[in-house]
Tab-separated table of C-alpha atoms in Angstrom:
chain	number	residue	atom	x	y	z
A	21	UNK	CA	18.344	-3.291	2.162
A	22	UNK	CA	15.060	-4.756	1.160
A	23	UNK	CA	13.267	-4.685	4.623
A	24	UNK	CA	14.226	-0.936	5.028
A	25	UNK	CA	13.177	-0.200	1.467
A	26	UNK	CA	9.741	-1.597	2.392
A	27	UNK	CA	9.633	0.623	5.394
A	28	UNK	CA	10.524	3.738	3.361
A	29	UNK	CA	8.009	2.862	0.713
A	30	UNK	CA	5.139	2.411	3.199
A	31	UNK	CA	5.945	5.650	4.989
A	32	UNK	CA	6.611	7.830	1.934
A	33	UNK	CA	3.786	10.374	1.315
A	34	UNK	CA	1.838	9.927	-1.920
A	35	UNK	CA	2.391	12.452	-4.741
A	36	UNK	CA	-0.743	14.287	-4.015
A	37	UNK	CA	-1.661	17.946	-3.303
A	38	UNK	CA	-0.825	18.573	0.410
A	39	UNK	CA	-0.488	14.795	0.995
A	40	UNK	CA	0.458	15.271	4.589
A	41	UNK	CA	-3.033	16.702	5.239
A	42	UNK	CA	-4.681	13.440	4.049
A	43	UNK	CA	-5.151	11.050	6.858
A	44	UNK	CA	-6.758	7.619	7.241
A	45	UNK	CA	-9.381	6.922	9.969
A	46	UNK	CA	-9.622	3.364	11.114
A	47	UNK	CA	-10.312	1.078	14.046
A	48	UNK	CA	-7.684	-0.718	16.157
A	49	UNK	CA	-7.904	-3.160	18.916
A	50	UNK	CA	-7.854	-1.721	22.431
A	51	UNK	CA	-5.726	-4.526	23.914
A	52	UNK	CA	-3.203	-4.953	21.106
A	53	UNK	CA	-1.861	-3.195	17.930
A	54	UNK	CA	-4.103	-4.963	15.468
A	55	UNK	CA	-6.104	-3.227	12.882
A	56	UNK	CA	-9.902	-3.925	13.085
A	57	UNK	CA	-12.484	-3.535	10.332
A	58	UNK	CA	-14.116	-0.241	9.698
A	59	UNK	CA	-17.813	-0.428	8.627
A	60	UNK	CA	-20.402	1.798	7.104
A	61	UNK	CA	-21.753	2.695	10.567
A	62	UNK	CA	-18.306	4.049	11.559
A	63	UNK	CA	-17.930	6.119	8.349
A	64	UNK	CA	-21.425	7.644	8.694
A	65	UNK	CA	-20.861	8.704	12.317
A	66	UNK	CA	-17.452	10.044	11.600
A	67	UNK	CA	-18.647	11.979	8.607
A	68	UNK	CA	-21.661	13.504	10.530
A	69	UNK	CA	-19.853	14.371	13.767
A	70	UNK	CA	-16.159	15.153	13.183
A	71	UNK	CA	-15.262	18.746	12.719
A	72	UNK	CA	-11.490	18.206	12.386
A	73	UNK	CA	-11.733	17.076	8.818
A	74	UNK	CA	-12.687	19.303	5.911
A	75	UNK	CA	-14.174	16.304	4.089
A	76	UNK	CA	-14.195	12.459	4.465
A	77	UNK	CA	-14.467	9.698	1.969
A	78	UNK	CA	-14.698	5.917	1.902
A	79	UNK	CA	-13.711	3.139	-0.411
A	80	UNK	CA	-14.769	-0.554	-0.681
A	81	UNK	CA	-12.217	-2.698	-2.386
A	82	UNK	CA	-13.281	-5.164	-5.081
A	83	UNK	CA	-12.504	-7.031	-8.330
A	84	UNK	CA	-14.900	-6.298	-11.251
A	85	UNK	CA	-15.417	-8.361	-14.385
A	86	UNK	CA	-15.389	-5.689	-17.206
A	87	UNK	CA	-17.128	-6.636	-20.339
A	88	UNK	CA	-16.777	-4.069	-23.112
A	89	UNK	CA	-18.915	-3.601	-26.166
A	90	UNK	CA	-16.761	-6.021	-28.177
A	91	UNK	CA	-17.554	-8.798	-25.811
A	92	UNK	CA	-14.157	-9.116	-24.210
A	93	UNK	CA	-14.200	-9.792	-20.429
A	94	UNK	CA	-11.376	-9.465	-17.826
A	95	UNK	CA	-11.265	-8.933	-14.055
A	96	UNK	CA	-9.976	-5.581	-12.901
A	97	UNK	CA	-9.055	-4.207	-9.576
A	98	UNK	CA	-11.307	-1.418	-8.538
A	99	UNK	CA	-13.319	0.164	-5.714
A	100	UNK	CA	-16.637	1.605	-4.909
A	101	UNK	CA	-15.883	5.043	-3.611
A	102	UNK	CA	-17.743	8.076	-2.399
A	103	UNK	CA	-17.648	11.040	-4.803
A	104	UNK	CA	-15.751	13.019	-2.080
A	105	UNK	CA	-12.710	10.752	-2.713
A	106	UNK	CA	-11.788	12.786	-5.837
A	107	UNK	CA	-12.220	16.031	-3.839
A	108	UNK	CA	-9.895	14.655	-1.104
A	109	UNK	CA	-7.091	13.582	-3.565
A	110	UNK	CA	-7.539	16.720	-5.774
A	111	UNK	CA	-6.592	15.005	-8.972
A	112	UNK	CA	-8.615	16.271	-12.009
A	113	UNK	CA	-9.758	13.684	-14.539
A	114	UNK	CA	-7.945	13.185	-17.856
A	115	UNK	CA	-11.222	13.090	-19.787
A	116	UNK	CA	-14.798	13.778	-18.575
A	117	UNK	CA	-15.638	14.193	-14.954
A	118	UNK	CA	-15.091	12.363	-11.670
A	119	UNK	CA	-17.953	10.923	-9.584
A	120	UNK	CA	-20.224	13.480	-8.023
A	121	UNK	CA	-22.602	13.438	-5.053
A	122	UNK	CA	-25.616	12.910	-7.264
A	123	UNK	CA	-24.139	9.538	-8.461
A	124	UNK	CA	-24.445	8.199	-4.949
A	125	UNK	CA	-28.186	8.676	-4.676
A	126	UNK	CA	-30.435	5.654	-4.646
A	127	UNK	CA	-31.828	5.319	-8.225
A	128	UNK	CA	-29.206	7.401	-9.789
A	129	UNK	CA	-27.996	6.340	-13.268
A	130	UNK	CA	-25.153	3.634	-13.104
A	131	UNK	CA	-21.915	5.354	-13.983
A	132	UNK	CA	-18.206	4.497	-13.786
A	133	UNK	CA	-14.847	6.222	-14.033
A	134	UNK	CA	-11.954	4.245	-15.492
A	135	UNK	CA	-8.194	4.409	-15.113
A	136	UNK	CA	-5.758	5.565	-17.841
A	137	UNK	CA	-4.164	2.168	-18.308
A	138	UNK	CA	-7.439	0.487	-18.686
A	139	UNK	CA	-8.532	3.192	-21.159
A	140	UNK	CA	-5.410	2.491	-23.208
A	141	UNK	CA	-5.499	-1.315	-23.068
A	142	UNK	CA	-9.202	-2.026	-23.443
A	143	UNK	CA	-10.543	0.922	-25.236
A	144	UNK	CA	-7.586	1.784	-27.485
A	145	UNK	CA	-7.191	5.332	-26.107
A	146	UNK	CA	-10.518	6.245	-27.743
A	147	UNK	CA	-11.100	10.008	-26.989
A	148	UNK	CA	-14.801	9.484	-27.361
A	149	UNK	CA	-14.987	6.763	-24.599
A	150	UNK	CA	-16.903	9.201	-22.281
A	151	UNK	CA	-20.526	8.297	-22.791
A	152	UNK	CA	-19.952	4.756	-23.832
A	153	UNK	CA	-21.679	1.981	-21.913
A	154	UNK	CA	-19.716	-1.022	-20.530
A	155	UNK	CA	-20.787	-3.907	-18.226
A	156	UNK	CA	-19.253	-3.815	-14.857
A	157	UNK	CA	-19.957	-6.840	-12.708
A	158	UNK	CA	-23.114	-7.572	-14.652
A	159	UNK	CA	-24.383	-3.935	-14.483
A	160	UNK	CA	-24.436	-1.725	-17.494
A	161	UNK	CA	-22.704	1.527	-16.579
A	162	UNK	CA	-21.963	4.709	-18.558
A	163	UNK	CA	-18.391	5.873	-18.616
A	164	UNK	CA	-18.233	9.449	-17.321
A	165	UNK	CA	-14.513	10.000	-16.930
A	166	UNK	CA	-10.928	8.774	-17.321
A	167	UNK	CA	-8.421	9.441	-14.668
A	168	UNK	CA	-4.789	10.530	-15.556
A	169	UNK	CA	-1.914	8.021	-15.781
A	170	UNK	CA	-0.493	6.823	-12.400
A	171	UNK	CA	-3.721	7.628	-10.549
A	172	UNK	CA	-4.369	4.343	-8.836
A	173	UNK	CA	-5.867	5.480	-5.576
A	174	UNK	CA	-7.040	4.390	-3.047
A	175	UNK	CA	-5.010	1.138	-3.618
A	176	UNK	CA	-3.877	0.269	-7.097
A	177	UNK	CA	-7.367	0.615	-8.606
A	178	UNK	CA	-8.219	0.948	-12.223
A	179	UNK	CA	-12.030	1.559	-12.027
A	180	UNK	CA	-14.251	3.458	-9.710
A	181	UNK	CA	-18.009	3.128	-9.221
A	182	UNK	CA	-20.223	5.145	-6.749
A	183	UNK	CA	-20.432	3.907	-3.109
A	184	UNK	CA	-24.032	4.239	-2.094
A	185	UNK	CA	-24.513	3.978	1.645
A	186	UNK	CA	-27.941	5.550	2.048
A	187	UNK	CA	-29.927	2.629	0.756
A	188	UNK	CA	-28.193	-0.074	2.690
A	189	UNK	CA	-29.804	-2.275	5.243
A	190	UNK	CA	-28.166	-2.684	8.712
A	191	UNK	CA	-26.912	-6.252	7.681
A	192	UNK	CA	-25.321	-4.726	4.558
A	193	UNK	CA	-23.687	-1.921	6.596
A	194	UNK	CA	-21.959	-4.622	8.765
A	195	UNK	CA	-20.846	-6.541	5.769
A	196	UNK	CA	-18.881	-3.736	4.043
A	197	UNK	CA	-15.369	-3.195	5.412
A	198	UNK	CA	-14.357	0.286	4.312
A	199	UNK	CA	-11.200	2.256	3.943
A	200	UNK	CA	-12.014	5.682	5.343
A	201	UNK	CA	-9.791	8.754	4.769
A	202	UNK	CA	-10.132	12.500	4.778
A	203	UNK	CA	-8.482	15.895	4.397
A	204	UNK	CA	-7.742	17.777	7.654
A	205	UNK	CA	-9.474	21.047	8.092
A	206	UNK	CA	-7.327	24.227	7.921
A	207	UNK	CA	-5.153	24.773	10.969
A	208	UNK	CA	-6.082	21.341	12.442
A	209	UNK	CA	-3.184	18.973	13.351
A	210	UNK	CA	-3.360	15.127	13.203
A	211	UNK	CA	-2.967	15.184	16.974
A	212	UNK	CA	-6.106	17.512	17.320
A	213	UNK	CA	-8.005	15.186	14.971
A	214	UNK	CA	-6.987	12.194	16.969
A	215	UNK	CA	-8.237	13.847	20.214
A	216	UNK	CA	-11.580	14.620	18.729
A	217	UNK	CA	-11.842	11.067	17.197
A	218	UNK	CA	-11.054	9.457	20.563
A	219	UNK	CA	-13.793	11.366	22.256
A	220	UNK	CA	-16.268	10.267	19.477
A	221	UNK	CA	-15.005	6.721	19.716
A	222	UNK	CA	-15.913	6.726	23.514
A	223	UNK	CA	-19.457	7.768	22.739
A	224	UNK	CA	-19.757	5.130	19.993
A	225	UNK	CA	-18.564	2.564	22.466
A	226	UNK	CA	-21.244	3.641	24.871
A	227	UNK	CA	-23.847	3.547	22.215
A	228	UNK	CA	-22.837	0.166	20.751
A	229	UNK	CA	-20.927	-1.651	23.442
A	230	UNK	CA	-21.458	-5.118	21.764
A	231	UNK	CA	-19.463	-4.026	18.774
A	232	UNK	CA	-17.370	-0.990	19.761
A	233	UNK	CA	-16.276	-1.493	23.358
A	234	UNK	CA	-12.937	-3.128	22.223
A	235	UNK	CA	-12.305	-0.713	19.417
A	236	UNK	CA	-10.065	2.362	19.497
A	237	UNK	CA	-10.384	4.693	16.552
A	238	UNK	CA	-7.175	6.239	15.345
A	239	UNK	CA	-5.873	8.799	12.797
A	240	UNK	CA	-2.756	7.754	10.761
A	241	UNK	CA	-0.909	9.006	7.641
A	242	UNK	CA	-2.566	8.002	4.346
A	243	UNK	CA	0.092	5.644	3.083
A	244	UNK	CA	0.411	3.755	6.458
A	245	UNK	CA	-3.382	3.638	6.938
A	246	UNK	CA	-4.326	2.591	3.407
A	247	UNK	CA	-1.928	-0.315	3.606
A	248	UNK	CA	-3.142	-1.415	7.011
A	249	UNK	CA	0.164	-1.011	8.660
A	250	UNK	CA	0.252	-0.469	12.449
A	251	UNK	CA	0.234	3.133	13.627
A	252	UNK	CA	3.884	3.163	14.501
A	253	UNK	CA	4.833	1.714	11.005
A	254	UNK	CA	6.503	-1.493	10.237
A	255	UNK	CA	9.209	-0.752	12.794
A	256	UNK	CA	6.480	-0.953	15.532
A	257	UNK	CA	6.102	-4.761	14.762
A	258	UNK	CA	8.367	-7.055	16.889
A	259	UNK	CA	8.675	-9.340	13.873
A	260	UNK	CA	10.157	-6.502	11.740
A	261	UNK	CA	13.519	-6.969	13.439
A	262	UNK	CA	13.658	-10.538	12.258
A	263	UNK	CA	14.122	-9.288	8.752
A	264	UNK	CA	17.694	-7.956	9.273
A	265	UNK	CA	18.457	-11.097	11.292
A	266	UNK	CA	17.474	-13.361	8.491
A	267	UNK	CA	19.120	-11.139	5.955
A	268	UNK	CA	22.369	-11.430	7.841
A	269	UNK	CA	21.848	-15.215	8.156
A	270	UNK	CA	21.352	-15.481	4.483
A	271	UNK	CA	24.704	-13.605	3.938
A	272	UNK	CA	26.476	-15.849	6.465
A	273	UNK	CA	25.977	-19.076	4.582
A	274	UNK	CA	27.415	-17.900	1.229
A	275	UNK	CA	30.252	-16.122	3.118
A	276	UNK	CA	31.127	-19.364	4.903
A	277	UNK	CA	30.957	-21.239	1.641
A	278	UNK	CA	33.210	-18.807	-0.162
A	279	UNK	CA	35.585	-18.931	2.771
A	280	UNK	CA	35.814	-22.620	2.619
A	281	UNK	CA	36.274	-22.556	-1.227
A	282	UNK	CA	39.282	-20.126	-0.657
A	283	UNK	CA	40.791	-22.276	2.052
A	284	UNK	CA	40.433	-25.435	-0.130
A	285	UNK	CA	42.023	-23.534	-3.118
A	286	UNK	CA	44.875	-22.355	-0.982
A	287	UNK	CA	45.563	-25.845	0.357
A	288	UNK	CA	45.889	-27.224	-3.253
A	289	UNK	CA	48.622	-24.489	-3.923
A	290	UNK	CA	51.046	-25.829	-1.350
A	291	UNK	CA	53.513	-26.771	-4.104
A	292	UNK	CA	53.239	-23.383	-5.689
A	293	UNK	CA	53.808	-21.617	-2.324
A	294	UNK	CA	56.784	-23.950	-1.629
A	295	UNK	CA	58.497	-23.006	-4.954
A	296	UNK	CA	57.832	-19.272	-4.162
A	297	UNK	CA	59.422	-19.773	-0.695
A	298	UNK	CA	62.415	-21.551	-2.224
A	299	UNK	CA	62.903	-18.624	-4.665
A	300	UNK	CA	63.177	-16.251	-1.759
A	301	UNK	CA	59.574	-14.971	-1.284
A	302	UNK	CA	58.927	-14.000	2.298
A	303	UNK	CA	55.954	-15.244	4.325
A	304	UNK	CA	54.600	-11.673	4.416
A	305	UNK	CA	54.796	-11.424	0.638
A	306	UNK	CA	52.908	-14.781	0.288
A	307	UNK	CA	50.209	-13.855	2.820
A	308	UNK	CA	49.789	-10.402	1.150
A	309	UNK	CA	49.293	-12.082	-2.243
A	310	UNK	CA	46.611	-14.316	-0.726
A	311	UNK	CA	44.984	-11.427	0.918
A	312	UNK	CA	44.942	-9.436	-2.261
A	313	UNK	CA	43.379	-12.294	-4.235
A	314	UNK	CA	40.708	-12.881	-1.553
A	315	UNK	CA	40.013	-9.003	-1.408
A	316	UNK	CA	39.467	-8.946	-5.209
A	317	UNK	CA	37.039	-11.777	-5.003
A	318	UNK	CA	35.233	-10.294	-1.995
A	319	UNK	CA	34.830	-6.949	-3.804
A	320	UNK	CA	33.467	-8.619	-6.983
A	321	UNK	CA	31.002	-10.622	-4.915
A	322	UNK	CA	29.908	-7.525	-2.910
A	323	UNK	CA	29.399	-5.729	-6.175
A	324	UNK	CA	27.195	-8.447	-7.648
A	325	UNK	CA	25.288	-8.606	-4.323
A	326	UNK	CA	24.559	-5.032	-4.262
A	327	UNK	CA	23.316	-5.044	-7.788
A	328	UNK	CA	21.109	-7.911	-7.143
A	329	UNK	CA	19.765	-6.294	-3.892
A	330	UNK	CA	19.230	-2.947	-5.701
A	331	UNK	CA	17.240	-4.625	-8.388
A	332	UNK	CA	15.152	-6.674	-5.857
A	333	UNK	CA	14.422	-3.542	-3.843
A	334	UNK	CA	13.404	-1.718	-6.942
A	335	UNK	CA	10.880	-4.521	-7.642
A	336	UNK	CA	9.262	-4.044	-4.247
A	337	UNK	CA	6.523	-1.547	-4.098
A	338	UNK	CA	3.996	-0.094	-6.416
A	339	UNK	CA	3.023	3.034	-8.247
A	340	UNK	CA	4.192	6.245	-6.523
A	341	UNK	CA	5.894	4.449	-3.634
A	342	UNK	CA	2.749	2.694	-2.305
A	343	UNK	CA	3.097	-1.039	-1.448
A	344	UNK	CA	0.323	-3.266	-2.514
A	345	UNK	CA	-1.974	-4.192	0.338
A	346	UNK	CA	-1.801	-7.939	-0.370
A	347	UNK	CA	2.005	-7.847	-0.299
A	348	UNK	CA	2.062	-6.266	3.046
A	349	UNK	CA	-0.597	-8.541	4.442
A	350	UNK	CA	1.404	-11.504	3.246
A	351	UNK	CA	4.486	-10.114	4.982
A	352	UNK	CA	2.798	-9.164	8.205
A	353	UNK	CA	0.026	-11.801	8.581
């Protein structure tokens, strides 16, 4: 139950406007199905040359130490994102405004958008939070917006700061591993976008053979791509089929144990069965009685097992059916 619940969760579309139109662009290895890093150079080339996408965005994952005006500090999962991220996801802010293109300019005022849960837990649901200044990773930033509840994109984030790519040096561009995603242009299919990206990937491999000769860019659905799952999903992994095997193996041991307990219990009832036989009970009646007792125990055990499995499956996953990246990476790698 649990392995297939994980598969369904990673392949389920996010609850976004036209979520099937949102695709992730990433690099994979030419020789084997392994996801390779995507850097700022890739994002800039894709954004400038691809026409299959209406708009592209990028995110850089991080953990930020948030220090509010009262001096309290706590690490918070967040991301540096392009302003286009909010246009791609099409989720309006709960308060204030999202990030805009001007926030990405070098020298622009330092701003931040916070999540609804953070707004409630750290700022007491203050409706006047927009305009307040907080320290984010040692930088004083002005809160310009609060996103609605359950908005945790790209990956369980609670705070968003502008991703500035224009002022980065070449070394910094190679240090930042991005998540790149976009919204397909009208009447463009994922297959058409993949064809265009493949052609661009060949040109990039020619331009930079030392870094891109072994890379194959690909277009994948948002949920699969954002969690760094292979293009074919978890089912494409050979090790995935070990999950049902180990699940059956785990069931086999308690089944054998219960079977042995029933056998031992039956052997201790020899006197009872002898008395029943002497009183005229047939062998069929005695066997039927033992079968019914075993069946009742099996049904009760199955019921308990299903309840536990259902509870465990419900605990797997994250908001809106997205599995956390670190959980999947622990499973896969």
